[in-house]
Amino acid sequence: SYTPDIPPRTPTIPHMTPPEERSAKRSRGPREVSSSKPVAYVGRGADAHAEPGKKRGFDPRFEEMCGQFRGEVFAKQYGFVEEMRASEMEGLRKAVESERDEEAKEYMAMELRKLEDKERARAWRNKVEQKKSEIRAAEREKVKNGKKPYFMKKSDMRQVELKLKYEELKK
């Protein structure tokens, strides 16, 4: 009888497979590193494993040397974006009125509603923030007059928001 040259089948039981085959199967996982050895490039954070000659990424949002984010300064510097949005909404209103194709008109109306909703939410956030800053300023004045400092809790801030919302709905 004819038997082709087929190599003997290796067993699938782990302890019976030769060590060189077992290590090849495990090579897909992460390498286990001893914790007793010191880590190279200590103090470089996420870049500890980056190649020394490679240029590292730079994102000003997360860099200490770029300073902290101040919302009021940002709002002043990028106030022109609000004007652009307002003009875009006005142009969209005119386009919706003059459009003859119903499908395009519906799409533009939906986009206009989205922009109006965002603008409404932005105005509401500004109003709430204004109210909170007024309360903080009043507290600072009271501290100057000798009152013990009081910092509002989140629950108190929520109460202020709810009062403001109620006053808006009353109007």
Short mmCIF file of C-alpha atoms in Angstrom, two decimals:
data_model
loop_
_atom_site.label_atom_id
_atom_site.label_comp_id
_atom_site.label_asym_id
_atom_site.label_seq_id
_atom_site.Cartn_x
_atom_site.Cartn_y
_atom_site.Cartn_z
CA SER A 1 0.00 0.00 0.00
CA TYR A 2 1.14 3.56 -0.83
CA THR A 3 1.60 6.10 2.00
CA PRO A 4 2.71 9.63 1.09
CA ASP A 5 5.41 11.36 3.12
CA ILE A 6 3.16 13.06 5.67
CA PRO A 7 4.88 14.31 8.79
CA PRO A 8 3.53 12.88 12.03
CA ARG A 9 0.71 14.94 13.49
CA THR A 10 1.68 17.06 16.50
CA PRO A 11 -0.55 16.69 19.53
CA THR A 12 -2.86 19.60 20.41
CA ILE A 13 -2.44 19.16 24.15
CA PRO A 14 -0.25 22.08 25.38
CA HIS A 15 2.07 20.15 27.69
CA MET A 16 2.75 17.60 24.96
CA THR A 17 3.69 20.10 22.24
CA PRO A 18 7.37 20.88 21.90
CA PRO A 19 8.42 24.18 23.59
CA GLU A 20 9.48 25.86 20.32
CA GLU A 21 5.97 25.43 18.89
CA ARG A 22 4.31 26.67 22.08
CA SER A 23 6.33 29.90 22.11
CA ALA A 24 5.38 30.58 18.50
CA LYS A 25 1.72 30.34 19.39
CA ARG A 26 2.08 32.73 22.31
CA SER A 27 3.97 35.39 20.35
CA ARG A 28 0.71 37.16 19.45
CA GLY A 29 0.16 38.37 23.03
CA PRO A 30 2.03 41.08 24.88
CA ARG A 31 5.51 40.31 26.07
CA GLU A 32 5.88 39.83 29.80
CA VAL A 33 8.45 42.22 31.24
CA SER A 34 10.06 42.01 34.66
CA SER A 35 8.89 44.72 37.05
CA SER A 36 12.22 44.70 38.86
CA LYS A 37 14.07 46.28 35.94
CA PRO A 38 13.99 50.11 35.69
CA VAL A 39 11.98 51.68 32.89
CA ALA A 40 13.88 53.58 30.19
CA TYR A 41 13.12 57.28 29.59
CA VAL A 42 11.60 57.87 33.03
CA GLY A 43 9.48 61.01 33.25
CA ARG A 44 8.46 61.27 29.62
CA GLY A 45 4.95 59.92 30.26
CA ALA A 46 3.23 58.54 27.17
CA ASP A 47 6.35 59.21 25.09
CA ALA A 48 8.48 56.85 27.20
CA HIS A 49 8.46 54.22 24.48
CA ALA A 50 8.78 56.59 21.51
CA GLU A 51 11.92 56.40 19.45
CA PRO A 52 14.46 59.03 20.59
CA GLY A 53 15.00 60.54 17.12
CA LYS A 54 11.32 60.73 16.18
CA LYS A 55 9.40 64.00 16.35
CA ARG A 56 6.69 63.90 18.99
CA GLY A 57 3.14 65.15 18.46
CA PHE A 58 2.06 68.50 19.87
CA ASP A 59 -1.47 69.35 20.99
CA PRO A 60 -1.83 72.77 22.69
CA ARG A 61 -4.92 71.61 24.61
CA PHE A 62 -2.79 69.30 26.75
CA GLU A 63 0.45 71.26 27.00
CA GLU A 64 1.30 73.10 30.22
CA MET A 65 3.32 75.76 28.42
CA CYS A 66 0.24 76.87 26.47
CA GLY A 67 -1.56 78.02 29.63
CA GLN A 68 -5.00 77.23 30.94
CA PHE A 69 -8.28 77.52 29.07
CA ARG A 70 -10.33 80.59 29.98
CA GLY A 71 -13.78 80.53 28.46
CA GLU A 72 -14.44 84.28 28.61
CA VAL A 73 -11.18 85.08 26.79
CA PHE A 74 -11.96 82.42 24.19
CA ALA A 75 -15.46 83.88 23.68
CA LYS A 76 -14.00 87.36 23.12
CA GLN A 77 -11.29 86.20 20.73
CA TYR A 78 -13.62 84.04 18.66
CA GLY A 79 -16.71 86.27 18.82
CA PHE A 80 -16.57 86.65 15.04
CA VAL A 81 -17.65 83.01 14.73
CA GLU A 82 -20.97 83.92 16.36
CA GLU A 83 -21.48 86.64 13.75
CA MET A 84 -20.64 84.19 10.98
CA ARG A 85 -23.18 81.71 12.38
CA ALA A 86 -25.86 84.40 12.54
CA SER A 87 -25.22 85.40 8.91
CA GLU A 88 -25.24 81.73 7.88
CA MET A 89 -28.61 81.25 9.57
CA GLU A 90 -30.00 84.33 7.84
CA GLY A 91 -28.78 83.09 4.46
CA LEU A 92 -30.31 79.68 5.15
CA ARG A 93 -33.66 81.29 6.04
CA LYS A 94 -33.68 83.13 2.73
CA ALA A 95 -32.66 80.00 0.84
CA VAL A 96 -35.48 77.98 2.45
CA GLU A 97 -38.03 80.61 1.40
CA SER A 98 -36.79 80.77 -2.20
CA GLU A 99 -36.18 77.01 -2.72
CA ARG A 100 -38.63 75.24 -5.04
CA ASP A 101 -37.43 71.64 -4.68
CA GLU A 102 -39.33 70.16 -1.71
CA GLU A 103 -36.62 67.67 -0.73
CA ALA A 104 -33.88 70.32 -0.70
CA LYS A 105 -36.20 72.73 1.12
CA GLU A 106 -36.90 70.12 3.80
CA TYR A 107 -33.19 69.41 4.23
CA MET A 108 -32.34 73.12 4.54
CA ALA A 109 -35.17 73.64 7.03
CA MET A 110 -33.81 70.77 9.13
CA GLU A 111 -30.31 72.31 9.06
CA LEU A 112 -31.78 75.68 10.04
CA ARG A 113 -33.62 74.09 12.97
CA LYS A 114 -30.37 72.45 14.13
CA LEU A 115 -28.54 75.78 14.03
CA GLU A 116 -31.37 77.55 15.87
CA ASP A 117 -31.45 74.86 18.56
CA LYS A 118 -27.69 75.13 19.04
CA GLU A 119 -27.96 78.91 19.26
CA ARG A 120 -30.78 78.64 21.81
CA ALA A 121 -28.74 76.19 23.92
CA ARG A 122 -25.67 78.44 23.71
CA ALA A 123 -27.71 81.46 24.82
CA TRP A 124 -29.15 79.46 27.72
CA ARG A 125 -25.69 78.32 28.84
CA ASN A 126 -24.46 81.91 28.70
CA LYS A 127 -27.43 83.11 30.75
CA VAL A 128 -26.89 80.43 33.42
CA GLU A 129 -23.16 81.15 33.57
CA GLN A 130 -23.89 84.88 33.89
CA LYS A 131 -26.24 84.22 36.81
CA LYS A 132 -23.69 81.98 38.53
CA SER A 133 -20.95 84.59 38.13
CA GLU A 134 -23.27 87.23 39.63
CA ILE A 135 -23.84 84.99 42.65
CA ARG A 136 -20.09 84.40 43.00
CA ALA A 137 -19.43 88.16 42.81
CA ALA A 138 -22.05 88.78 45.49
CA GLU A 139 -20.41 86.15 47.70
CA ARG A 140 -17.01 87.82 47.21
CA GLU A 141 -18.53 91.12 48.34
CA LYS A 142 -19.98 89.45 51.44
CA VAL A 143 -16.56 87.95 52.23
CA LYS A 144 -15.00 91.41 51.97
CA ASN A 145 -17.57 92.63 54.51
CA GLY A 146 -16.51 89.92 56.95
CA LYS A 147 -18.82 87.01 56.19
CA LYS A 148 -17.41 83.49 56.20
CA PRO A 149 -16.76 82.27 52.61
CA TYR A 150 -19.49 80.09 51.09
CA PHE A 151 -18.90 78.04 47.98
CA MET A 152 -22.03 76.81 46.26
CA LYS A 153 -22.50 73.09 45.94
CA LYS A 154 -23.56 71.50 42.67
CA SER A 155 -27.05 70.96 44.05
CA ASP A 156 -27.34 74.69 44.85
CA MET A 157 -26.11 75.52 41.35
CA ARG A 158 -28.82 73.24 39.94
CA GLN A 159 -31.40 75.04 42.07
CA VAL A 160 -30.26 78.37 40.58
CA GLU A 161 -30.62 76.89 37.09
CA LEU A 162 -34.11 75.60 37.86
CA LYS A 163 -35.20 78.99 39.25
CA LEU A 164 -33.87 80.68 36.13
CA LYS A 165 -35.68 78.19 33.91
CA TYR A 166 -38.91 78.70 35.85
CA GLU A 167 -38.62 82.49 35.47
CA GLU A 168 -38.06 82.03 31.71
CA LEU A 169 -41.15 79.81 31.41
CA LYS A 170 -43.20 82.30 33.41
CA LYS A 171 -42.47 85.03 30.84
#
